[in-house]
PDB file of C-alpha atoms in Angstrom:
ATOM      1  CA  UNK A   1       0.000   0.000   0.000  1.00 92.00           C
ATOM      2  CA  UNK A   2       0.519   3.278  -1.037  1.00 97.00           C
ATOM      3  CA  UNK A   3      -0.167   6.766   0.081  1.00 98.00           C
ATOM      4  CA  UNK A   4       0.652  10.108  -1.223  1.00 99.00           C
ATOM      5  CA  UNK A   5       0.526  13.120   0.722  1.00 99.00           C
ATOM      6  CA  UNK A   6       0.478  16.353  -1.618  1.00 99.00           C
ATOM      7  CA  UNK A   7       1.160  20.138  -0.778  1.00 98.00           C
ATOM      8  CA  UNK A   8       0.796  23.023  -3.018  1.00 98.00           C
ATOM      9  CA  UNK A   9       2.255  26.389  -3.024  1.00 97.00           C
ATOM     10  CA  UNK A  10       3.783  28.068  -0.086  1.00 94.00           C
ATOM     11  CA  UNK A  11       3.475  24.991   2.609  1.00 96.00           C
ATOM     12  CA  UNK A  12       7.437  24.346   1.681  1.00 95.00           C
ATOM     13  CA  UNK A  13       7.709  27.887   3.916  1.00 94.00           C
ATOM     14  CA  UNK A  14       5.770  26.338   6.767  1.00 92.00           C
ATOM     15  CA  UNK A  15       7.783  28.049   9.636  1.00 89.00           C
ATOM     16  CA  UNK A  16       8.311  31.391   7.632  1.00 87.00           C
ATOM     17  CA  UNK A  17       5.018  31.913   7.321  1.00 76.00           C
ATOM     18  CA  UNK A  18       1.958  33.787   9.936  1.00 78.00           C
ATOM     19  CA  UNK A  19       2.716  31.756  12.859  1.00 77.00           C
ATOM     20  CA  UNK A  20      -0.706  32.631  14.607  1.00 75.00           C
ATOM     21  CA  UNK A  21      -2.338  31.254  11.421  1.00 72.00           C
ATOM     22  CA  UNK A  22       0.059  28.081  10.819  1.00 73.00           C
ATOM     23  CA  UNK A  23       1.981  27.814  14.077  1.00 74.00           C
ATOM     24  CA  UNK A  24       5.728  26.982  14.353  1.00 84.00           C
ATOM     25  CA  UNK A  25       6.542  23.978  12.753  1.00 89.00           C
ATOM     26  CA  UNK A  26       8.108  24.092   9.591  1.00 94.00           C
ATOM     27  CA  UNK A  27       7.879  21.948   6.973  1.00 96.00           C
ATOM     28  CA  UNK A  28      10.724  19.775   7.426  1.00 96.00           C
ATOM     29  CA  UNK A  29       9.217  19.488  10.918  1.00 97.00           C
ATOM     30  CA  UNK A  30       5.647  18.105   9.161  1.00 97.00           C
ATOM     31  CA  UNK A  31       7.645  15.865   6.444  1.00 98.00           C
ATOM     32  CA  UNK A  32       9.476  13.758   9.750  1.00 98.00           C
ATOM     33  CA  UNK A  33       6.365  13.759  11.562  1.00 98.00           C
ATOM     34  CA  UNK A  34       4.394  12.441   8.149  1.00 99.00           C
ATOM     35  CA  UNK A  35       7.542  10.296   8.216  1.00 99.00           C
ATOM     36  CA  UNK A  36       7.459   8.763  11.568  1.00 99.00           C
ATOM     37  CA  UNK A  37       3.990   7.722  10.861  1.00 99.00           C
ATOM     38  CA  UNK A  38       4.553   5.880   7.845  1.00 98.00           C
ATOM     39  CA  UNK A  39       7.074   3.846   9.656  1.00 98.00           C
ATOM     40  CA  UNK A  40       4.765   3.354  12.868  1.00 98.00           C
ATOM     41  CA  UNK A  41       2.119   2.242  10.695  1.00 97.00           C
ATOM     42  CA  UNK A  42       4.313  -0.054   8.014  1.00 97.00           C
ATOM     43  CA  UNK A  43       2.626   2.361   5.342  1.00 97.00           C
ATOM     44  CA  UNK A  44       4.498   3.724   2.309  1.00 98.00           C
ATOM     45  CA  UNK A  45       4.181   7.054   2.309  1.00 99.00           C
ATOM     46  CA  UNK A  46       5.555   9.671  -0.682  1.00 99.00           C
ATOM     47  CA  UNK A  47       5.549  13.033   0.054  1.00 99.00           C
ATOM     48  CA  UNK A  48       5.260  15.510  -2.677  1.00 99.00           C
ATOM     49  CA  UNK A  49       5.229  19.444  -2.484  1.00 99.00           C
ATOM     50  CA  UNK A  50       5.085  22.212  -5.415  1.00 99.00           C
ATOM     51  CA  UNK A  51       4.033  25.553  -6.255  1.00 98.00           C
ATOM     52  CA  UNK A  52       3.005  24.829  -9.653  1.00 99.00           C
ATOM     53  CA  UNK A  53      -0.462  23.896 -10.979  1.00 98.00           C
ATOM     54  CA  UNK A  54       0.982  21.899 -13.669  1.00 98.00           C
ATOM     55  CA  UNK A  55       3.326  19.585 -11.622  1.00 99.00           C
ATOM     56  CA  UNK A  56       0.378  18.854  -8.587  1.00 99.00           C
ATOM     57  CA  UNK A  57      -2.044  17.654 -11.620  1.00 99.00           C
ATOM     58  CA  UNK A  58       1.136  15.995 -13.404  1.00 99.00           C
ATOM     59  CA  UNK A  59       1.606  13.909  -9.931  1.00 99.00           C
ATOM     60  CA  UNK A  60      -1.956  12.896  -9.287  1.00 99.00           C
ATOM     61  CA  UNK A  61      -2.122  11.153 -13.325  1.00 98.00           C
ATOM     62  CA  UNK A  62       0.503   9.174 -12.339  1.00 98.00           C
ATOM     63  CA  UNK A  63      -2.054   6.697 -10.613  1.00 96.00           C
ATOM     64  CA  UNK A  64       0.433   4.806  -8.487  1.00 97.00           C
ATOM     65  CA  UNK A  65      -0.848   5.779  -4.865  1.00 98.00           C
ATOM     66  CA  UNK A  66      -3.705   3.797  -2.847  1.00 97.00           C
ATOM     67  CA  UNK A  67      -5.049   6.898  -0.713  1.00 98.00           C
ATOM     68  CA  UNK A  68      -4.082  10.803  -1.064  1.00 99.00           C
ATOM     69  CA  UNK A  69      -4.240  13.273   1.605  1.00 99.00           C
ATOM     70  CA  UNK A  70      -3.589  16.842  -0.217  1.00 99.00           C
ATOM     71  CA  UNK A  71      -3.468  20.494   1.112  1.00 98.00           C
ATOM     72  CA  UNK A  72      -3.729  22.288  -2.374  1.00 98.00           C
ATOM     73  CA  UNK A  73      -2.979  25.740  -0.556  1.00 95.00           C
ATOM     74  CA  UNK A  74      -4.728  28.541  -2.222  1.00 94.00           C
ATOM     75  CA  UNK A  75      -5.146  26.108  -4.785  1.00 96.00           C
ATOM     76  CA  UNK A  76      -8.305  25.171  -2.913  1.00 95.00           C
ATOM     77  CA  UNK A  77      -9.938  28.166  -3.461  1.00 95.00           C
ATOM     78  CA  UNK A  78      -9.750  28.270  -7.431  1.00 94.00           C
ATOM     79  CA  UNK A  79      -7.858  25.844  -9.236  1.00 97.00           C
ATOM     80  CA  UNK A  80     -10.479  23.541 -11.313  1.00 98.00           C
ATOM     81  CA  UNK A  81      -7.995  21.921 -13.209  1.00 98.00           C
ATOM     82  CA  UNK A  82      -6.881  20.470  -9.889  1.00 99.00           C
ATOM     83  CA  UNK A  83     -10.709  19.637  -9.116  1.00 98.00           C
ATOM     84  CA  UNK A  84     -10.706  17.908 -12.139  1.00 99.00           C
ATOM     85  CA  UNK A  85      -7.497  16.232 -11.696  1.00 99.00           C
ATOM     86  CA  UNK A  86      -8.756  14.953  -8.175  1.00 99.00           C
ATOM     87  CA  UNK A  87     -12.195  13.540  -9.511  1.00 98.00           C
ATOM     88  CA  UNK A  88     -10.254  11.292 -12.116  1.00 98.00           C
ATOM     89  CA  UNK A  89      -8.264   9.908  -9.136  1.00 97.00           C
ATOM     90  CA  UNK A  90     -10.546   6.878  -7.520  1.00 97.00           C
ATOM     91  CA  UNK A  91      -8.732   6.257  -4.307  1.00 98.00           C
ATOM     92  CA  UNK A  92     -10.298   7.475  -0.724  1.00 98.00           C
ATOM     93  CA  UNK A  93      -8.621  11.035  -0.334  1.00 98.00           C
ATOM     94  CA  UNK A  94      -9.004  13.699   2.179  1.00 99.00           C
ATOM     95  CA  UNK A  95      -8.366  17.749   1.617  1.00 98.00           C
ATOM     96  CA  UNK A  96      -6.521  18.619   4.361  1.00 98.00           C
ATOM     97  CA  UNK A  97      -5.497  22.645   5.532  1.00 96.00           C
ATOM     98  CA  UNK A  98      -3.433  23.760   8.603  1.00 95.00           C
ATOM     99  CA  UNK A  99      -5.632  26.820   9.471  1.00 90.00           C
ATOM    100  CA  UNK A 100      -9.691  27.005   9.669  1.00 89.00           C
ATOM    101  CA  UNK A 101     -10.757  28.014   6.138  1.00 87.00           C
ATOM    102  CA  UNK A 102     -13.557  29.162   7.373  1.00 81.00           C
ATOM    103  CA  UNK A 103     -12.454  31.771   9.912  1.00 80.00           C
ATOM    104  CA  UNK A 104     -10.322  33.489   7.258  1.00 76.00           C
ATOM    105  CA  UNK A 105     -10.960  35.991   4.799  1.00 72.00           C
ATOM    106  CA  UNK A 106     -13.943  35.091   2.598  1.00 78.00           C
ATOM    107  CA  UNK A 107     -12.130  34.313  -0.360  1.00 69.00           C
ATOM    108  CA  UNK A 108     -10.546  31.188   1.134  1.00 72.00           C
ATOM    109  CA  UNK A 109     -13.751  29.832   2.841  1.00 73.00           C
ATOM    110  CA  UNK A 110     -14.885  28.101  -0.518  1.00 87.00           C
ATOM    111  CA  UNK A 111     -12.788  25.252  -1.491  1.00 92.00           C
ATOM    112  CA  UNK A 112     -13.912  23.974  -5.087  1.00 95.00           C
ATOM    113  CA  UNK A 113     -11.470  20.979  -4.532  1.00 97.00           C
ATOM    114  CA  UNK A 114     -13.421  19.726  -1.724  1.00 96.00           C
ATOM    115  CA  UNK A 115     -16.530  18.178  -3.255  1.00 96.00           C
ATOM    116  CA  UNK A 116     -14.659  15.620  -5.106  1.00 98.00           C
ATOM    117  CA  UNK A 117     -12.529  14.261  -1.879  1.00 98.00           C
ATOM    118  CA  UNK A 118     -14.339  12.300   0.881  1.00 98.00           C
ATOM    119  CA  UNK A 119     -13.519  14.712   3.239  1.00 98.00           C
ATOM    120  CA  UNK A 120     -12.155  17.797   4.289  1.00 98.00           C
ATOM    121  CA  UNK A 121     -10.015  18.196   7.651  1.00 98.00           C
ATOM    122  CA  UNK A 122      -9.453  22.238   8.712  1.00 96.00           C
ATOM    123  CA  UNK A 123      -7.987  23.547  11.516  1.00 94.00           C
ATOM    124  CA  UNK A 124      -6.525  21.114  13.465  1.00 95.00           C
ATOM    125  CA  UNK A 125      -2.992  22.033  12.665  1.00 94.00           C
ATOM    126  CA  UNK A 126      -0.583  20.146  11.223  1.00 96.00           C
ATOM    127  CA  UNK A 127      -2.314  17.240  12.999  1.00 97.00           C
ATOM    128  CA  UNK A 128      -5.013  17.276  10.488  1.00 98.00           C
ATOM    129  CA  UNK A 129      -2.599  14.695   8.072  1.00 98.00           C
ATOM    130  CA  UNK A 130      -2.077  12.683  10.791  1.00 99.00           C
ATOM    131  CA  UNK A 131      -6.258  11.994  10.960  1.00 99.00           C
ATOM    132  CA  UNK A 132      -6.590  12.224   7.094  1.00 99.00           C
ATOM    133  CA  UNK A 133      -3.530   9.612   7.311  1.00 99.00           C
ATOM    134  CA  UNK A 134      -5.268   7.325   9.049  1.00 98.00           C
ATOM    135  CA  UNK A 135      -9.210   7.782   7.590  1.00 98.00           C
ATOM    136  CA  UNK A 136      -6.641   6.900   3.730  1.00 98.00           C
ATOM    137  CA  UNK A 137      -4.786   3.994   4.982  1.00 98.00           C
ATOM    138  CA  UNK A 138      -8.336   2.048   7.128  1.00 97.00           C
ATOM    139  CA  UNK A 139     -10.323   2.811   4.028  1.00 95.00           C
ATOM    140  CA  UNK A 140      -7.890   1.917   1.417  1.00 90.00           C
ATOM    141  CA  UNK A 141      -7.262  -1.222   3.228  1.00 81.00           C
ATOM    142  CA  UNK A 142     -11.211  -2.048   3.698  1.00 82.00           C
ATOM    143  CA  UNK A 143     -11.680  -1.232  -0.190  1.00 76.00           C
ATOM    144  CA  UNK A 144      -8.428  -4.165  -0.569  1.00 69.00           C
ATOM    145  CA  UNK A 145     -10.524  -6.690   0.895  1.00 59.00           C
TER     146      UNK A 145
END
């Protein structure tokens, strides 16, 4: 089993950014603690980050994953072609975001990447992967059997 955990544009400056809106850890700090999980769990786990449209859709049509979490970043609030891109992709995936999307400014409290994921996690930190982790892996596994 596979899982692949995808960020878009500016988590890779987790740390740099508002830390009252995404706290301290950076992102090296989230890839070892997506990291430590995957061994805990025996899961494969591929982490993939980018600021570019292009390369995020380019990495889901690759089709070699079981389960995706994703944080598309401001991607959420726009980018159809990533929509798109995530309702071709029929694995059990969960949009995840650091901050509440809905207690920021208005234009980032619609996500039109949402509604094609079975879930959306927001708020809870950086601890948000850590649940969509585990909702991919038991439901990936369940579909398996």
């Amino acid at each position: 089993m596979k899982l692949l955990v995808v960020n878009g544009p500016n988590l890779n400056m987790l740390g740099k950014r508002d830390k009252n809106v995404y706290g301290s850890f950076t992102y090296n700090d989230l890839v070892k603690m997506i990291e430590d999980w995957s061994k805990k769990n025996g899961v494969e786990v591929e982490i993939f980050q980018s600021n570019h449209e292009g390369e995020i859709i380019d990495r889901l049509h690759r089709f070699d994953f079981d389960g995706l979490v994703i944080n598309p970043g401001a991607f959420t609030h726009y980018s159809y072609a990533i929509r798109d891109a995530l309702e071709i992709v029929k694995v059990p995936k969960v949009e995840v975001h650091i901050s509440n999307i809905h207690r920021r400014e208005e234009f980032r409290r619609k996500s039109v990447t949402a509604e094609v994921c079975d879930g959306q996690i927001s708020g809870l930190g950086v601890y948000g992967y850590i649940l969509a982790l585990e909702y991919v892996k038991k439901v990936s596994f369940e579909s398996k059997d």
